[in-house]
mmCIF file of C-alpha atoms in Angstrom:
data_model
loop_
_atom_site.group_PDB
_atom_site.id
_atom_site.type_symbol
_atom_site.label_atom_id
_atom_site.label_comp_id
_atom_site.label_asym_id
_atom_site.label_seq_id
_atom_site.Cartn_x
_atom_site.Cartn_y
_atom_site.Cartn_z
ATOM 1 C CA GLU A 1 10.893 15.402 -5.232
ATOM 2 C CA PRO A 2 11.691 12.107 -6.719
ATOM 3 C CA GLU A 3 9.093 9.499 -6.994
ATOM 4 C CA VAL A 4 7.747 6.145 -8.575
ATOM 5 C CA THR A 5 6.283 6.171 -12.239
ATOM 6 C CA GLN A 6 4.006 3.629 -14.086
ATOM 7 C CA THR A 7 2.855 3.122 -16.988
ATOM 8 C CA PRO A 8 0.753 2.546 -18.813
ATOM 9 C CA SER A 9 -1.733 4.534 -16.936
ATOM 10 C CA HIS A 10 -4.685 2.080 -17.998
ATOM 11 C CA GLN A 11 -4.109 -1.265 -19.736
ATOM 12 C CA VAL A 12 -7.426 -2.736 -21.167
ATOM 13 C CA THR A 13 -6.904 -6.485 -22.649
ATOM 14 C CA GLN A 14 -8.663 -9.310 -23.536
ATOM 15 C CA MET A 15 -9.039 -12.439 -21.373
ATOM 16 C CA GLY A 16 -6.291 -14.878 -21.888
ATOM 17 C CA GLN A 17 -4.064 -12.097 -23.317
ATOM 18 C CA GLU A 18 -0.002 -11.044 -21.794
ATOM 19 C CA VAL A 19 0.179 -8.511 -20.479
ATOM 20 C CA ILE A 20 3.212 -6.290 -18.960
ATOM 21 C CA LEU A 21 2.688 -3.223 -16.707
ATOM 22 C CA ARG A 22 6.161 -1.023 -16.156
ATOM 23 C CA CYS A 23 7.539 0.800 -13.308
ATOM 24 C CA VAL A 24 10.200 2.771 -12.791
ATOM 25 C CA PRO A 25 11.326 2.876 -8.820
ATOM 26 C CA ILE A 26 12.996 5.817 -7.150
ATOM 27 C CA SER A 27 16.524 5.547 -8.158
ATOM 28 C CA ASN A 28 18.996 4.309 -5.777
ATOM 29 C CA HIS A 29 16.077 2.561 -4.038
ATOM 30 C CA LEU A 30 16.746 -1.163 -3.607
ATOM 31 C CA TYR A 31 13.586 -2.709 -2.415
ATOM 32 C CA PHE A 32 10.561 -3.224 -4.914
ATOM 33 C CA TYR A 33 7.107 -4.258 -4.616
ATOM 34 C CA TRP A 34 4.017 -5.074 -6.280
ATOM 35 C CA TYR A 35 0.074 -4.559 -4.951
ATOM 36 C CA ARG A 36 -3.214 -4.611 -6.039
ATOM 37 C CA GLN A 37 -6.060 -3.296 -5.238
ATOM 38 C CA ILE A 38 -9.446 -4.443 -6.487
ATOM 39 C CA LEU A 39 -11.948 -1.721 -6.622
ATOM 40 C CA GLY A 40 -13.042 -0.709 -3.605
ATOM 41 C CA GLN A 41 -11.051 -3.014 -1.480
ATOM 42 C CA LYS A 42 -8.149 -2.972 0.426
ATOM 43 C CA VAL A 43 -4.529 -3.414 -1.050
ATOM 44 C CA GLU A 44 -2.984 -6.360 -1.312
ATOM 45 C CA PHE A 45 0.612 -7.373 -1.351
ATOM 46 C CA LEU A 46 1.575 -9.232 -4.559
ATOM 47 C CA VAL A 47 5.701 -9.644 -4.440
ATOM 48 C CA SER A 48 8.582 -8.289 -3.188
ATOM 49 C CA PHE A 49 11.857 -8.620 -5.133
ATOM 50 C CA TYR A 50 15.597 -7.417 -3.881
ATOM 51 C CA ASN A 51 19.045 -8.012 -5.553
ATOM 52 C CA ASN A 52 17.599 -9.559 -8.796
ATOM 53 C CA GLU A 53 15.339 -12.153 -7.360
ATOM 54 C CA ILE A 54 11.939 -12.301 -5.195
ATOM 55 C CA SER A 55 12.067 -12.180 -1.569
ATOM 56 C CA GLU A 56 8.571 -13.053 -0.915
ATOM 57 C CA LYS A 57 5.208 -13.505 -2.921
ATOM 58 C CA SER A 58 1.612 -13.811 -1.519
ATOM 59 C CA GLU A 59 -1.036 -16.354 -2.831
ATOM 60 C CA ILE A 60 -1.996 -14.153 -5.291
ATOM 61 C CA PHE A 61 0.886 -14.615 -7.458
ATOM 62 C CA ASP A 62 0.842 -17.900 -8.874
ATOM 63 C CA ASP A 63 2.319 -19.180 -11.905
ATOM 64 C CA GLN A 64 1.169 -16.547 -14.253
ATOM 65 C CA PHE A 65 2.569 -13.492 -12.956
ATOM 66 C CA SER A 66 5.983 -13.158 -13.159
ATOM 67 C CA VAL A 67 8.426 -9.962 -12.279
ATOM 68 C CA GLU A 68 12.064 -8.591 -13.697
ATOM 69 C CA ARG A 69 14.134 -6.097 -13.699
ATOM 70 C CA PRO A 70 15.327 -6.089 -16.928
ATOM 71 C CA ASP A 71 17.887 -2.581 -16.797
ATOM 72 C CA GLY A 72 18.802 -0.453 -14.062
ATOM 73 C CA SER A 73 16.101 1.654 -13.678
ATOM 74 C CA ASN A 74 12.712 -0.713 -14.842
ATOM 75 C CA PHE A 75 10.576 -2.846 -12.730
ATOM 76 C CA THR A 76 8.064 -5.045 -14.710
ATOM 77 C CA LEU A 77 4.917 -7.228 -13.867
ATOM 78 C CA LYS A 78 4.165 -9.752 -16.755
ATOM 79 C CA ILE A 79 0.717 -11.468 -16.087
ATOM 80 C CA ARG A 80 1.625 -14.441 -18.802
ATOM 81 C CA SER A 81 -2.657 -15.090 -19.261
ATOM 82 C CA THR A 82 -5.172 -12.704 -17.732
ATOM 83 C CA LYS A 83 -8.565 -13.691 -15.986
ATOM 84 C CA LEU A 84 -11.383 -11.457 -15.514
ATOM 85 C CA GLU A 85 -10.608 -11.813 -12.041
ATOM 86 C CA ASP A 86 -7.017 -9.954 -12.330
ATOM 87 C CA SER A 87 -8.683 -6.595 -12.978
ATOM 88 C CA ALA A 88 -7.519 -4.266 -10.547
ATOM 89 C CA MET A 89 -5.190 -1.184 -10.461
ATOM 90 C CA TYR A 90 -1.847 -2.216 -10.053
ATOM 91 C CA PHE A 91 0.506 -0.406 -7.851
ATOM 92 C CA CYS A 92 4.406 -0.413 -7.799
ATOM 93 C CA ALA A 93 6.504 0.669 -4.598
ATOM 94 C CA SER A 94 9.961 0.459 -3.478
ATOM 95 C CA ILE A 95 12.289 1.433 -0.690
ATOM 96 C CA GLY A 96 15.559 3.124 -0.223
ATOM 97 C CA ALA A 97 18.497 1.276 2.138
ATOM 98 C CA SER A 98 18.355 3.853 4.563
ATOM 99 C CA THR A 99 14.643 4.404 5.067
ATOM 100 C CA ASP A 100 11.531 2.202 5.739
ATOM 101 C CA THR A 101 9.180 4.598 3.950
ATOM 102 C CA GLN A 102 7.407 2.617 1.258
ATOM 103 C CA TYR A 103 6.924 5.088 -2.040
ATOM 104 C CA PHE A 104 3.802 4.019 -3.974
ATOM 105 C CA GLY A 105 3.443 5.141 -7.855
ATOM 106 C CA PRO A 106 0.320 6.193 -9.417
ATOM 107 C CA GLY A 107 -0.962 3.154 -10.460
ATOM 108 C CA THR A 108 -1.630 1.050 -13.713
ATOM 109 C CA ARG A 109 -5.763 -0.019 -13.815
ATOM 110 C CA LEU A 110 -6.223 -3.136 -15.493
ATOM 111 C CA THR A 111 -9.535 -4.159 -17.112
ATOM 112 C CA VAL A 112 -9.840 -7.310 -18.221
ATOM 113 C CA LEU A 113 -12.485 -7.878 -20.842
ATOM 114 C CA GLN B 1 -2.460 -14.393 11.684
ATOM 115 C CA GLN B 2 -1.423 -11.687 9.369
ATOM 116 C CA GLN B 3 -4.430 -9.672 9.299
ATOM 117 C CA VAL B 4 -4.935 -5.733 10.107
ATOM 118 C CA LYS B 5 -8.757 -5.024 10.894
ATOM 119 C CA GLN B 6 -9.932 -1.227 10.634
ATOM 120 C CA SER B 7 -12.563 0.872 11.352
ATOM 121 C CA PRO B 8 -15.120 2.407 10.497
ATOM 122 C CA GLN B 9 -15.262 1.715 6.691
ATOM 123 C CA SER B 10 -16.450 5.202 6.534
ATOM 124 C CA LEU B 11 -16.456 8.183 8.415
ATOM 125 C CA ILE B 12 -18.154 11.726 8.113
ATOM 126 C CA VAL B 13 -16.983 14.546 10.016
ATOM 127 C CA GLN B 14 -17.205 17.928 9.768
ATOM 128 C CA LYS B 15 -15.250 20.692 9.311
ATOM 129 C CA GLY B 16 -12.657 21.290 12.396
ATOM 130 C CA GLY B 17 -13.913 18.307 13.907
ATOM 131 C CA ILE B 18 -11.755 15.035 14.777
ATOM 132 C CA SER B 19 -11.256 12.451 12.897
ATOM 133 C CA ILE B 20 -10.715 8.823 14.640
ATOM 134 C CA ILE B 21 -9.719 5.741 12.402
ATOM 135 C CA ASN B 22 -8.879 2.260 14.641
ATOM 136 C CA CYS B 23 -6.178 -0.532 13.396
ATOM 137 C CA ALA B 24 -6.258 -3.854 15.050
ATOM 138 C CA TYR B 25 -3.479 -6.192 14.445
ATOM 139 C CA GLU B 26 -2.840 -10.018 15.765
ATOM 140 C CA ASN B 27 1.052 -10.727 14.817
ATOM 141 C CA THR B 28 3.036 -9.678 17.098
ATOM 142 C CA ALA B 29 6.345 -9.749 15.046
ATOM 143 C CA PHE B 30 4.903 -6.338 13.622
ATOM 144 C CA ASP B 31 6.979 -3.761 14.078
ATOM 145 C CA TYR B 32 6.133 -0.920 11.757
ATOM 146 C CA PHE B 33 3.133 0.784 11.719
ATOM 147 C CA PRO B 34 2.318 3.501 8.851
ATOM 148 C CA TRP B 35 -0.742 5.136 7.891
ATOM 149 C CA TYR B 36 -1.507 5.800 4.258
ATOM 150 C CA GLN B 37 -3.741 8.571 2.628
ATOM 151 C CA GLN B 38 -5.175 7.799 -0.871
ATOM 152 C CA PHE B 39 -7.081 10.015 -3.587
ATOM 153 C CA PRO B 40 -9.177 8.673 -6.159
ATOM 154 C CA GLY B 41 -7.044 7.831 -8.867
ATOM 155 C CA LYS B 42 -4.111 8.173 -7.114
ATOM 156 C CA GLY B 43 -1.411 5.462 -5.317
ATOM 157 C CA PRO B 44 -1.667 5.473 -1.400
ATOM 158 C CA ALA B 45 1.068 8.241 0.020
ATOM 159 C CA LEU B 46 2.349 7.735 3.539
ATOM 160 C CA LEU B 47 0.839 10.356 6.142
ATOM 161 C CA ILE B 48 2.699 9.178 9.183
ATOM 162 C CA ALA B 49 4.407 6.305 10.816
ATOM 163 C CA ILE B 50 5.309 4.503 14.172
ATOM 164 C CA ARG B 51 7.165 1.963 15.836
ATOM 165 C CA PRO B 52 6.290 0.303 18.723
ATOM 166 C CA ASP B 53 8.589 1.167 20.796
ATOM 167 C CA VAL B 54 6.548 4.573 21.519
ATOM 168 C CA SER B 55 2.766 5.474 22.333
ATOM 169 C CA GLU B 56 1.995 8.350 20.593
ATOM 170 C CA LYS B 57 3.497 10.118 17.262
ATOM 171 C CA LYS B 58 2.393 13.677 16.385
ATOM 172 C CA GLU B 59 2.693 15.510 13.037
ATOM 173 C CA GLY B 60 1.039 18.834 12.434
ATOM 174 C CA ARG B 61 -2.699 18.051 12.820
ATOM 175 C CA PHE B 62 -2.230 14.408 12.542
ATOM 176 C CA THR B 63 -1.608 11.732 15.211
ATOM 177 C CA ILE B 64 -0.855 8.396 15.675
ATOM 178 C CA SER B 65 -1.765 6.610 19.139
ATOM 179 C CA PHE B 66 -0.251 3.043 19.860
ATOM 180 C CA ASN B 67 -1.123 0.562 22.249
ATOM 181 C CA LYS B 68 0.750 -2.332 21.992
ATOM 182 C CA SER B 69 -0.377 -4.353 25.180
ATOM 183 C CA ALA B 70 -4.225 -4.104 23.427
ATOM 184 C CA LYS B 71 -2.439 -4.360 19.890
ATOM 185 C CA GLN B 72 -4.052 -1.626 18.327
ATOM 186 C CA PHE B 73 -3.499 1.643 16.827
ATOM 187 C CA SER B 74 -5.587 4.189 15.724
ATOM 188 C CA LEU B 75 -5.199 8.063 13.865
ATOM 189 C CA HIS B 76 -6.544 11.116 14.786
ATOM 190 C CA ILE B 77 -6.811 13.950 12.518
ATOM 191 C CA MET B 78 -7.518 17.188 14.273
ATOM 192 C CA ASP B 79 -8.972 19.878 12.711
ATOM 193 C CA SER B 80 -10.262 18.000 10.283
ATOM 194 C CA GLN B 81 -10.423 19.937 6.865
ATOM 195 C CA PRO B 82 -12.282 19.284 3.604
ATOM 196 C CA GLY B 83 -9.169 18.585 1.548
ATOM 197 C CA ASP B 84 -8.518 15.692 4.057
ATOM 198 C CA SER B 85 -11.510 13.916 2.215
ATOM 199 C CA ALA B 86 -9.748 10.637 1.169
ATOM 200 C CA THR B 87 -9.523 7.399 1.945
ATOM 201 C CA TYR B 88 -7.091 6.128 4.868
ATOM 202 C CA PHE B 89 -5.633 2.784 5.159
ATOM 203 C CA CYS B 90 -3.300 1.803 8.442
ATOM 204 C CA ALA B 91 -0.651 -1.100 7.361
ATOM 205 C CA ALA B 92 1.630 -3.376 9.246
ATOM 206 C CA SER B 93 4.954 -4.975 8.615
ATOM 207 C CA LYS B 94 7.761 -6.584 9.992
ATOM 208 C CA PHE B 95 10.378 -3.945 9.037
ATOM 209 C CA ASN B 96 13.300 -6.126 7.468
ATOM 210 C CA THR B 97 10.622 -7.706 4.950
ATOM 211 C CA GLY B 98 9.007 -4.625 3.998
ATOM 212 C CA LYS B 99 5.560 -6.449 2.763
ATOM 213 C CA LEU B 100 2.929 -4.300 4.134
ATOM 214 C CA ILE B 101 -0.575 -5.845 5.158
ATOM 215 C CA PHE B 102 -3.102 -3.088 4.743
ATOM 216 C CA GLY B 103 -6.452 -2.622 6.714
ATOM 217 C CA GLN B 104 -9.689 -2.253 4.826
ATOM 218 C CA GLY B 105 -9.708 1.248 4.026
ATOM 219 C CA THR B 106 -11.705 3.906 6.065
ATOM 220 C CA THR B 107 -13.386 6.821 3.535
ATOM 221 C CA LEU B 108 -13.258 10.204 5.127
ATOM 222 C CA GLN B 109 -15.714 12.919 4.241
ATOM 223 C CA VAL B 110 -15.234 16.214 5.649
ATOM 224 C CA LYS B 111 -17.914 18.480 5.712
ATOM 225 C CA PRO B 112 -17.346 22.289 4.980
#
């Protein structure tokens, strides 16, 4: 069964450093999302991406965040200058054109020291 | 208006019992209500979903009950098994956006 993959599974970084989280959505899916989950809390929407542009973003997704689909398969989330409060699990998700089921990847645990 | 409120926060059920988790929403524009199951260290996985044109949907041991007028929906897990022990999230979205608004999550423990 096709699945969303994410790399790395765990990223440790120093405060102020840039990180790039990578996702490979299910092939032929058209809508892409990033969510985050701070430990013990609910999953929160960050951004949605369709047709090579951001379709919606949350208040969390400030100027430090950016997303990109650099080629036909990868979808990335960049945090320009990480803060301690960016420590969380980051999930990528995707939806196909003919379904409303959003498939989530296994997540990247980001730890900012 | 964007919130989805979920209860209880945690639930302990004996094997074979019924687990019930409740959610309430505010935004009447929501038209898609999925439940996700999450095991430790894993991403959320879709369990079952419902649209507001039906009041109930059943898949195996899992049933969603939906009350449009009360803006509430619930997940019932029949014959709960230890393997069902996980965190369950309700969510809501407007279909054409896909953006999911999640509830706070319920940690379910099924005791053997």
